[in-house]
Amino acid sequence: MPREITVATRTLPAFRIDRVLSALLMMSVMVMVFWSQGVAARSLPDFTGLVEENSGAVVNISTTTEPKGGNTGFGGMPFDERQLEQMPEFFQHFFRGPQSPFGGSPGGAQPRRSMGSGFIVSSDGYVLTNNHVVEGADEIVVRLNDRRELPAKLVGTDPRSDMAVLKIEDGDDLPVVKVGKSRDLKVGEWVFAIGSPFGFDYTVTAGIVSALGRSLPSENYVPFIQTDVAINPGNSGGPLFNMDGEVVGINSQIYTRSGGFMGVSFAIPIDDAMNVFRQIRDKGMVSRGWLGVLIQEVNRDLAESFGLKRPRGALVAEVMEGSPAEEAGLQSGDIVLEYDGDEVQFSSDLPPMVGRTPVGETARLTVLRGGEEVTLEVEIGQLPDEAQAQSQAPAGNNGGSSSAPLGMTIEPLPAELADSLGVPGGVVVTDIGRGPAFEAGIRPKDVITEINRREIRSVADFREVVASLPEGRAVSVRIVRQGRALYLVMKP
């Protein structure tokens, strides 16, 4: 008969169980912390290999500009450097300072030197950089990371995109960068730059893509890449790389209030840059597509007045005479919603789309007109060197003035002024007080040609349209101010 065995058990006090559980919990937390830190460390990018592979094709660019004109009549500095050193500091500052009538240094005005960055895109020595890096330079020297210094000549520039193409003289079998596709960039992905900020050669900085398609006031034809990569003076013209070691942009500008990096940098997309490069290399100039319209942003009030559910598109404020847009039937008040199948979200989207279209090609536009979508086909022309704009301020009285309930006084538009502005008619604002018109931004001397999508050719038209305006609802008002057409939003 088997024996029964009794096993004695002992119960641990409750406080000891709590201690054990607390210790186990603490250990698990520590394990999780160390594990998460390890994962985070492993997820951060390592740029060392990419920098080693690509530094050879990045160059430092130094320029020299000889002083032109500006002869002060003093015949140069009357003292040499040794004599200057023996003078009191006040006199040294006077003769050397920028305000000096002797050119700022012994011997008269000295050459101006500047520095920037660039990168080699072909083994025979073509280099891309910014136009502002080499603008006006008399001598250009390219320095490679193996410390070779080679003279370079300027092949061509494109100030509209701030691009310049150089050619290293006697260049042969030089290292080149890998060119990527900026259109494949995503907001949030890692990028890095190699350049010479403040003259510190081959400085590497890194960050992420902050935004795409940024429009800056001075460059309407470049959809800039915005990054938080540290860019400073001397980085201009240098490459922006992705994590595949491909160039996706040319570092060009920064937003700053201090003169240095503040977290917002802008790069020219490499797709646009290579298009400019090929045109300069092959034909010595850059041709861009031209539509021939003046456009403005569609804000919430304008969207409401034109029947859009949300703000989008580019509002055509004026169609230039004899332009491709006029020949295609585009009208002021049209809102361009699509260009060749690509949606136009902001008015700044349209100029780069048109600019990169080859001259002579036909583009398909989808526009909103009278609340309905209309498709137009336009043959793209070549962007003129300078935009032609007429500007003339409205002149004196022509009788028949009228005071309107919108808070402004108007008069008929003189025929000669209508002809000069290229409009069939309208009314001139002669006086304005507090009211809906003032709040909309209408000012004296503005010419009103349209209200609530109805044409205004005379004072009678103005009175009729104003009398029928819906109360409390936003309506569009088209004005011509100093020769430029503009849409405003008014709430009667």
XYZ file of C-alpha atoms in Angstrom:
492
model
C 0.000 0.000 0.000
C 1.568 3.266 -1.074
C 2.478 5.724 1.564
C 0.920 9.092 1.715
C 3.455 11.873 1.815
C 2.513 15.168 3.278
C 4.387 18.186 1.978
C 4.572 21.101 4.294
C 4.004 24.510 2.719
C 4.816 27.905 4.034
C 2.952 31.032 3.095
C 5.058 34.109 2.363
C 3.976 37.294 4.043
C 2.014 39.659 1.791
C 4.595 42.447 2.022
C 7.316 40.135 0.661
C 5.144 39.226 -2.345
C 4.696 42.920 -3.066
C 8.447 43.391 -2.975
C 9.015 40.532 -5.386
C 6.356 41.813 -7.788
C 7.747 45.333 -7.606
C 11.237 44.093 -8.356
C 10.026 42.047 -11.299
C 8.062 45.013 -12.622
C 11.088 47.289 -12.319
C 13.279 44.800 -14.142
C 10.760 44.491 -16.985
C 10.544 48.282 -17.293
C 14.332 48.559 -17.468
C 14.480 45.842 -20.101
C 11.858 47.647 -22.182
C 13.710 50.964 -21.859
C 17.047 49.499 -22.928
C 15.366 47.604 -25.765
C 13.524 50.684 -27.041
C 16.731 52.734 -26.896
C 18.510 50.086 -28.896
C 15.737 50.033 -31.480
C 15.759 53.852 -31.694
C 19.534 53.883 -32.112
C 19.358 51.283 -34.837
C 16.598 53.224 -36.668
C 18.644 56.455 -36.947
C 20.367 56.790 -40.326
C 24.103 56.334 -40.716
C 25.559 58.815 -43.200
C 29.224 57.775 -43.017
C 29.260 55.495 -46.060
C 27.163 57.875 -48.140
C 29.454 60.799 -47.363
C 32.558 58.792 -48.286
C 31.010 57.742 -51.591
C 29.857 61.212 -52.657
C 32.317 63.779 -51.277
C 34.624 63.386 -54.273
C 32.076 64.896 -56.664
C 31.298 67.892 -54.416
C 33.398 70.980 -55.068
C 34.211 74.279 -53.437
C 33.811 77.271 -55.753
C 35.736 80.492 -55.194
C 35.295 83.564 -57.368
C 37.139 86.839 -57.877
C 35.483 89.995 -59.159
C 37.684 92.882 -60.146
C 36.543 96.372 -59.116
C 34.855 98.183 -61.986
C 34.820 101.951 -62.238
C 34.330 103.884 -59.046
C 37.595 105.833 -59.385
C 37.662 108.136 -56.384
C 40.229 110.543 -57.832
C 42.570 110.045 -54.876
C 44.967 107.890 -56.873
C 44.923 104.979 -54.443
C 45.994 104.630 -50.802
C 48.780 107.134 -50.011
C 50.330 104.804 -47.406
C 51.594 101.261 -47.455
C 50.561 98.608 -44.919
C 53.651 99.144 -42.705
C 52.979 102.871 -42.434
C 49.321 102.258 -41.661
C 50.179 99.923 -38.791
C 52.078 102.757 -37.097
C 49.074 105.091 -37.161
C 46.434 105.436 -34.409
C 43.537 102.960 -34.694
C 41.097 105.708 -35.699
C 43.090 106.528 -38.848
C 43.580 102.844 -39.653
C 39.808 102.384 -39.573
C 39.280 105.452 -41.767
C 41.684 104.340 -44.484
C 40.741 100.623 -44.380
C 37.004 100.829 -43.691
C 34.303 100.398 -46.331
C 33.612 104.142 -46.194
C 37.215 104.955 -47.125
C 37.572 107.123 -50.277
C 40.761 105.189 -51.046
C 39.091 101.837 -51.699
C 39.420 100.318 -48.231
C 43.024 99.086 -48.372
C 46.518 100.135 -49.418
C 46.853 100.539 -53.160
C 43.179 101.340 -53.826
C 40.087 99.159 -54.353
C 40.691 95.448 -54.009
C 39.058 92.531 -55.878
C 35.931 91.107 -54.274
C 36.094 87.416 -53.424
C 33.244 85.054 -52.639
C 32.771 81.382 -52.003
C 30.118 78.740 -52.594
C 29.591 75.081 -53.395
C 28.734 72.929 -56.392
C 28.879 69.387 -57.721
C 30.122 67.599 -60.835
C 27.474 66.014 -63.059
C 29.646 64.736 -65.919
C 33.104 63.186 -66.032
C 34.290 65.815 -68.531
C 33.808 68.568 -65.964
C 30.318 70.106 -66.033
C 29.466 71.595 -62.627
C 26.117 72.843 -61.311
C 25.846 75.655 -58.790
C 23.748 78.745 -58.023
C 23.756 81.808 -60.237
C 24.291 84.079 -57.235
C 27.508 82.198 -56.387
C 29.233 83.174 -59.658
C 27.291 86.245 -60.760
C 29.630 88.933 -62.109
C 32.762 86.862 -61.432
C 35.883 87.505 -63.502
C 37.658 84.370 -62.305
C 36.227 81.043 -61.113
C 38.276 78.347 -59.409
C 36.936 74.916 -58.478
C 38.617 73.002 -55.652
C 38.115 69.244 -55.302
C 38.307 67.296 -52.053
C 41.753 65.956 -53.071
C 42.853 69.634 -52.861
C 43.283 70.090 -56.617
C 42.371 73.587 -57.773
C 41.145 73.822 -61.360
C 40.042 76.903 -63.337
C 36.467 76.835 -64.640
C 34.570 78.839 -67.220
C 30.958 79.950 -67.044
C 28.887 78.103 -69.658
C 25.605 79.846 -68.909
C 23.174 81.018 -66.241
C 19.446 81.088 -65.627
C 18.611 83.843 -63.122
C 14.935 82.801 -63.020
C 15.890 79.541 -61.301
C 19.149 80.857 -59.777
C 21.100 78.216 -61.715
C 24.581 78.358 -63.253
C 26.517 75.799 -65.301
C 30.336 75.740 -65.146
C 32.874 73.722 -67.132
C 36.160 72.711 -65.519
C 38.889 73.441 -68.014
C 40.904 70.352 -68.943
C 38.487 68.236 -66.920
C 38.875 64.529 -67.611
C 37.602 61.424 -65.828
C 36.329 63.422 -62.857
C 34.116 61.902 -60.129
C 30.400 62.531 -60.655
C 27.307 62.434 -58.471
C 24.380 60.101 -58.975
C 21.340 62.106 -60.061
C 18.049 61.062 -58.464
C 14.427 62.069 -59.022
C 13.108 64.873 -56.874
C 9.542 63.993 -57.866
C 9.891 60.807 -55.805
C 10.681 62.712 -52.589
C 8.328 62.343 -49.637
C 7.807 64.781 -46.797
C 9.541 63.435 -43.702
C 12.307 61.447 -45.394
C 15.940 61.915 -44.435
C 18.254 64.044 -46.588
C 21.748 65.477 -46.116
C 23.914 68.221 -47.586
C 27.621 68.594 -48.286
C 29.010 72.107 -48.707
C 31.339 74.813 -47.454
C 29.442 76.990 -44.950
C 31.532 80.005 -43.934
C 34.435 78.451 -45.859
C 34.563 75.228 -43.815
C 35.072 72.759 -46.670
C 33.110 69.517 -46.902
C 30.798 70.133 -43.984
C 27.992 67.562 -43.713
C 24.575 68.471 -42.290
C 21.426 66.361 -42.195
C 17.697 66.677 -41.644
C 14.369 65.808 -43.200
C 12.218 67.068 -46.059
C 9.871 69.565 -44.408
C 7.655 70.375 -47.398
C 7.523 70.148 -51.188
C 6.510 72.575 -53.922
C 7.205 75.737 -51.955
C 6.838 78.977 -53.911
C 9.041 81.950 -53.052
C 8.199 85.513 -54.115
C 11.296 85.957 -56.296
C 11.205 82.567 -58.066
C 7.765 81.662 -59.416
C 9.066 78.918 -61.711
C 10.819 76.807 -59.050
C 8.789 74.496 -56.757
C 11.347 74.514 -53.926
C 12.087 71.622 -51.573
C 11.927 72.851 -47.985
C 14.154 71.074 -45.461
C 15.485 71.573 -41.944
C 19.022 70.722 -43.083
C 21.423 73.359 -41.716
C 22.356 75.606 -44.657
C 24.491 78.725 -44.248
C 26.439 81.142 -46.480
C 28.858 78.996 -48.470
C 26.425 76.086 -48.804
C 24.773 77.765 -51.801
C 24.988 75.629 -54.921
C 25.851 72.457 -53.036
C 23.989 69.151 -53.418
C 21.127 67.793 -51.345
C 21.289 63.972 -51.179
C 18.722 61.311 -50.353
C 19.517 58.122 -48.448
C 20.354 56.328 -51.687
C 23.246 58.719 -52.223
C 21.462 60.475 -55.098
C 21.310 64.228 -55.594
C 17.695 65.381 -55.293
C 18.223 69.131 -55.013
C 20.560 72.129 -55.084
C 20.716 74.059 -51.814
C 19.858 77.623 -52.718
C 18.213 79.781 -50.067
C 17.393 80.072 -46.385
C 14.707 81.897 -44.468
C 16.420 83.926 -41.778
C 16.056 86.972 -39.586
C 19.588 86.702 -38.236
C 21.594 86.070 -41.415
C 22.227 82.449 -40.430
C 20.360 79.152 -40.355
C 17.012 79.195 -38.522
C 15.624 75.777 -39.448
C 14.120 76.606 -42.840
C 16.144 75.902 -45.989
C 15.170 75.691 -49.649
C 16.617 73.579 -52.462
C 15.988 73.604 -56.221
C 14.513 70.210 -57.240
C 17.038 68.259 -59.296
C 14.413 67.449 -61.952
C 14.093 71.170 -62.720
C 17.842 71.752 -62.350
C 18.766 69.042 -64.859
C 16.269 70.435 -67.358
C 17.967 73.833 -67.057
C 21.421 72.216 -67.309
C 20.621 70.330 -70.511
C 19.202 73.439 -72.179
C 22.200 75.591 -71.247
C 24.654 72.869 -72.302
C 22.949 72.121 -75.601
C 21.738 75.536 -76.795
C 23.203 78.085 -74.407
C 19.858 79.380 -73.147
C 16.731 78.291 -71.270
C 13.258 78.322 -72.815
C 10.163 78.051 -70.619
C 6.539 77.534 -71.413
C 4.243 80.560 -71.260
C 0.482 80.697 -70.824
C 0.016 84.465 -70.602
C -2.220 84.968 -67.575
C -2.042 86.824 -64.293
C -3.280 84.575 -61.510
C -4.054 84.809 -57.813
C -4.750 82.498 -54.899
C -8.274 81.244 -54.241
C -9.065 81.892 -50.575
C -12.112 80.730 -48.656
C -14.247 83.756 -49.506
C -13.369 83.624 -53.203
C -14.106 79.892 -53.266
C -17.539 80.594 -51.801
C -18.274 83.391 -54.266
C -17.292 81.196 -57.247
C -19.212 78.147 -56.014
C -16.256 75.978 -54.972
C -16.718 73.680 -51.997
C -13.167 74.352 -50.819
C -10.341 76.713 -51.803
C -8.289 75.280 -54.680
C -6.994 76.153 -58.119
C -5.538 79.303 -59.686
C -7.901 82.210 -60.339
C -7.250 83.964 -63.658
C -7.308 87.683 -62.909
C -6.224 88.808 -66.373
C -5.533 87.268 -69.775
C -2.740 88.999 -71.668
C -3.474 90.225 -75.170
C -2.080 87.983 -77.905
C -1.098 85.281 -75.429
C -1.611 81.516 -75.836
C -4.283 81.747 -73.129
C -6.274 84.310 -75.129
C -6.052 82.223 -78.285
C -7.274 79.167 -76.365
C -10.305 81.053 -75.025
C -9.259 81.375 -71.397
C -11.153 84.175 -69.632
C -10.664 86.303 -66.551
C -12.637 84.736 -63.733
C -11.808 81.189 -64.825
C -10.308 79.029 -62.099
C -7.718 76.550 -63.388
C -8.344 73.285 -61.530
C -6.155 70.902 -63.566
C -3.203 71.248 -65.915
C -2.514 68.288 -68.190
C -4.184 65.937 -65.716
C -2.352 67.279 -62.639
C -4.466 68.940 -59.985
C -3.740 72.601 -59.238
C -4.131 72.948 -55.488
C -2.539 76.385 -55.099
C -2.007 79.186 -57.595
C 1.763 78.724 -57.099
C 1.455 75.209 -58.569
C 0.586 76.508 -62.043
C 3.716 78.502 -63.110
C 6.156 75.565 -62.668
C 3.754 73.245 -64.512
C 3.565 75.644 -67.449
C 7.252 76.556 -67.273
C 8.479 72.981 -67.680
C 6.152 72.300 -70.639
C 8.089 72.321 -73.941
C 7.310 75.307 -76.130
C 4.847 74.373 -78.869
C 3.251 71.470 -77.022
C -0.495 71.384 -76.385
C -1.690 71.292 -72.784
C -5.174 70.417 -71.566
C -6.697 72.715 -68.930
C -9.732 72.043 -66.770
C -11.250 75.322 -65.594
C -14.266 76.302 -63.527
C -16.399 78.799 -65.451
C -19.842 79.884 -64.322
C -20.069 77.022 -61.854
C -19.275 74.335 -64.444
C -16.042 72.622 -65.424
C -14.812 73.388 -68.948
C -11.903 71.730 -70.795
C -9.622 73.860 -72.958
C -6.596 72.996 -75.064
C -3.800 75.555 -75.320
C -0.597 75.552 -77.337
C 2.119 76.685 -74.940
C 4.228 79.629 -76.060
C 7.709 80.758 -75.006
C 8.074 82.859 -71.882
C 9.154 86.392 -72.865
C 12.271 87.879 -71.313
C 10.274 90.568 -69.579
C 6.547 90.583 -68.794
C 4.795 93.436 -70.550
C 2.327 95.238 -68.307
C 0.458 98.472 -68.874
C 0.061 100.838 -65.969
C -1.834 104.123 -65.829
C -3.671 105.727 -62.960
C -7.317 106.689 -63.543
C -7.697 110.319 -64.513
C -10.113 113.107 -63.548
C -13.865 113.442 -63.690
C -15.944 112.630 -66.700
C -19.334 113.478 -65.264
C -22.091 111.174 -64.137
C -20.637 110.283 -60.728
C -22.696 108.044 -58.515
C -22.777 107.319 -54.798
C -23.431 103.665 -54.020
C -24.690 101.984 -50.863
C -21.483 99.953 -50.704
C -19.709 102.975 -49.266
C -17.963 104.307 -52.370
C -18.411 106.909 -55.093
C -17.806 105.904 -58.711
C -17.579 107.587 -62.115
C -17.623 106.336 -65.714
C -14.328 105.028 -67.062
C -12.916 107.380 -69.742
C -12.698 105.686 -73.152
C -8.987 106.448 -73.589
C -8.216 104.905 -70.214
C -10.295 101.829 -71.020
C -8.282 101.409 -74.220
C -4.979 101.754 -72.410
C -6.031 99.170 -69.808
C -7.379 96.806 -72.445
C -10.892 96.597 -70.933
C -14.228 97.152 -72.710
C -15.506 99.420 -69.956
C -15.959 99.860 -66.234
C -16.276 102.437 -63.485
C -13.615 104.344 -61.549
C -13.740 104.590 -57.752
C -13.265 108.267 -56.866
C -13.999 108.202 -53.142
C -14.541 105.575 -50.490
C -15.702 105.510 -46.889
C -16.189 102.842 -44.287
C -18.316 100.037 -45.655
C -18.259 96.710 -47.507
C -16.141 98.092 -50.366
C -13.459 99.451 -48.033
C -13.386 96.227 -46.030
C -12.955 94.270 -49.272
C -9.812 96.269 -50.072
C -11.226 98.544 -52.787
C -9.520 101.936 -52.889
C -9.813 105.222 -54.836
C -8.569 105.043 -58.469
C -9.425 101.328 -58.695
C -11.301 100.409 -61.884
C -14.192 97.998 -61.315
C -14.918 95.775 -64.323
C -16.957 92.977 -62.772
C -19.119 92.292 -59.703
C -20.544 88.897 -58.781
C -19.437 87.486 -62.175
C -21.448 90.158 -64.018
C -19.659 92.579 -66.330
C -19.615 96.274 -65.435
C -19.243 98.643 -68.393
C -21.070 101.726 -67.161
C -22.508 103.432 -64.096
C -25.918 102.028 -65.072
C -24.519 98.483 -65.085
C -22.961 99.128 -61.673
C -26.244 100.341 -60.151
C -28.204 97.435 -61.598
C -25.788 94.790 -60.364
C -25.390 96.336 -56.904
C -29.159 96.489 -56.457
C -29.437 92.743 -57.026
C -26.572 91.647 -54.787
C -27.465 89.022 -52.155
C -27.224 90.444 -48.666
C -24.667 88.904 -46.339
C -23.148 86.561 -48.957
C -19.636 86.901 -50.335
C -19.410 88.130 -53.931
C -16.364 88.571 -56.157
C -15.263 91.980 -57.432
C -12.765 92.290 -60.284
C -10.721 95.475 -60.246
C -7.811 96.831 -62.272
C -5.228 98.609 -60.120
C -2.159 100.231 -61.702
C -2.613 98.079 -64.787
C -2.943 94.799 -62.890
C -6.207 92.871 -62.587
C -7.174 91.515 -59.172
C -10.159 89.734 -57.638
C -11.423 90.833 -54.223
C -14.228 89.481 -52.069
C -16.962 91.744 -50.756
C -19.873 91.017 -48.412
C -22.715 93.521 -48.941
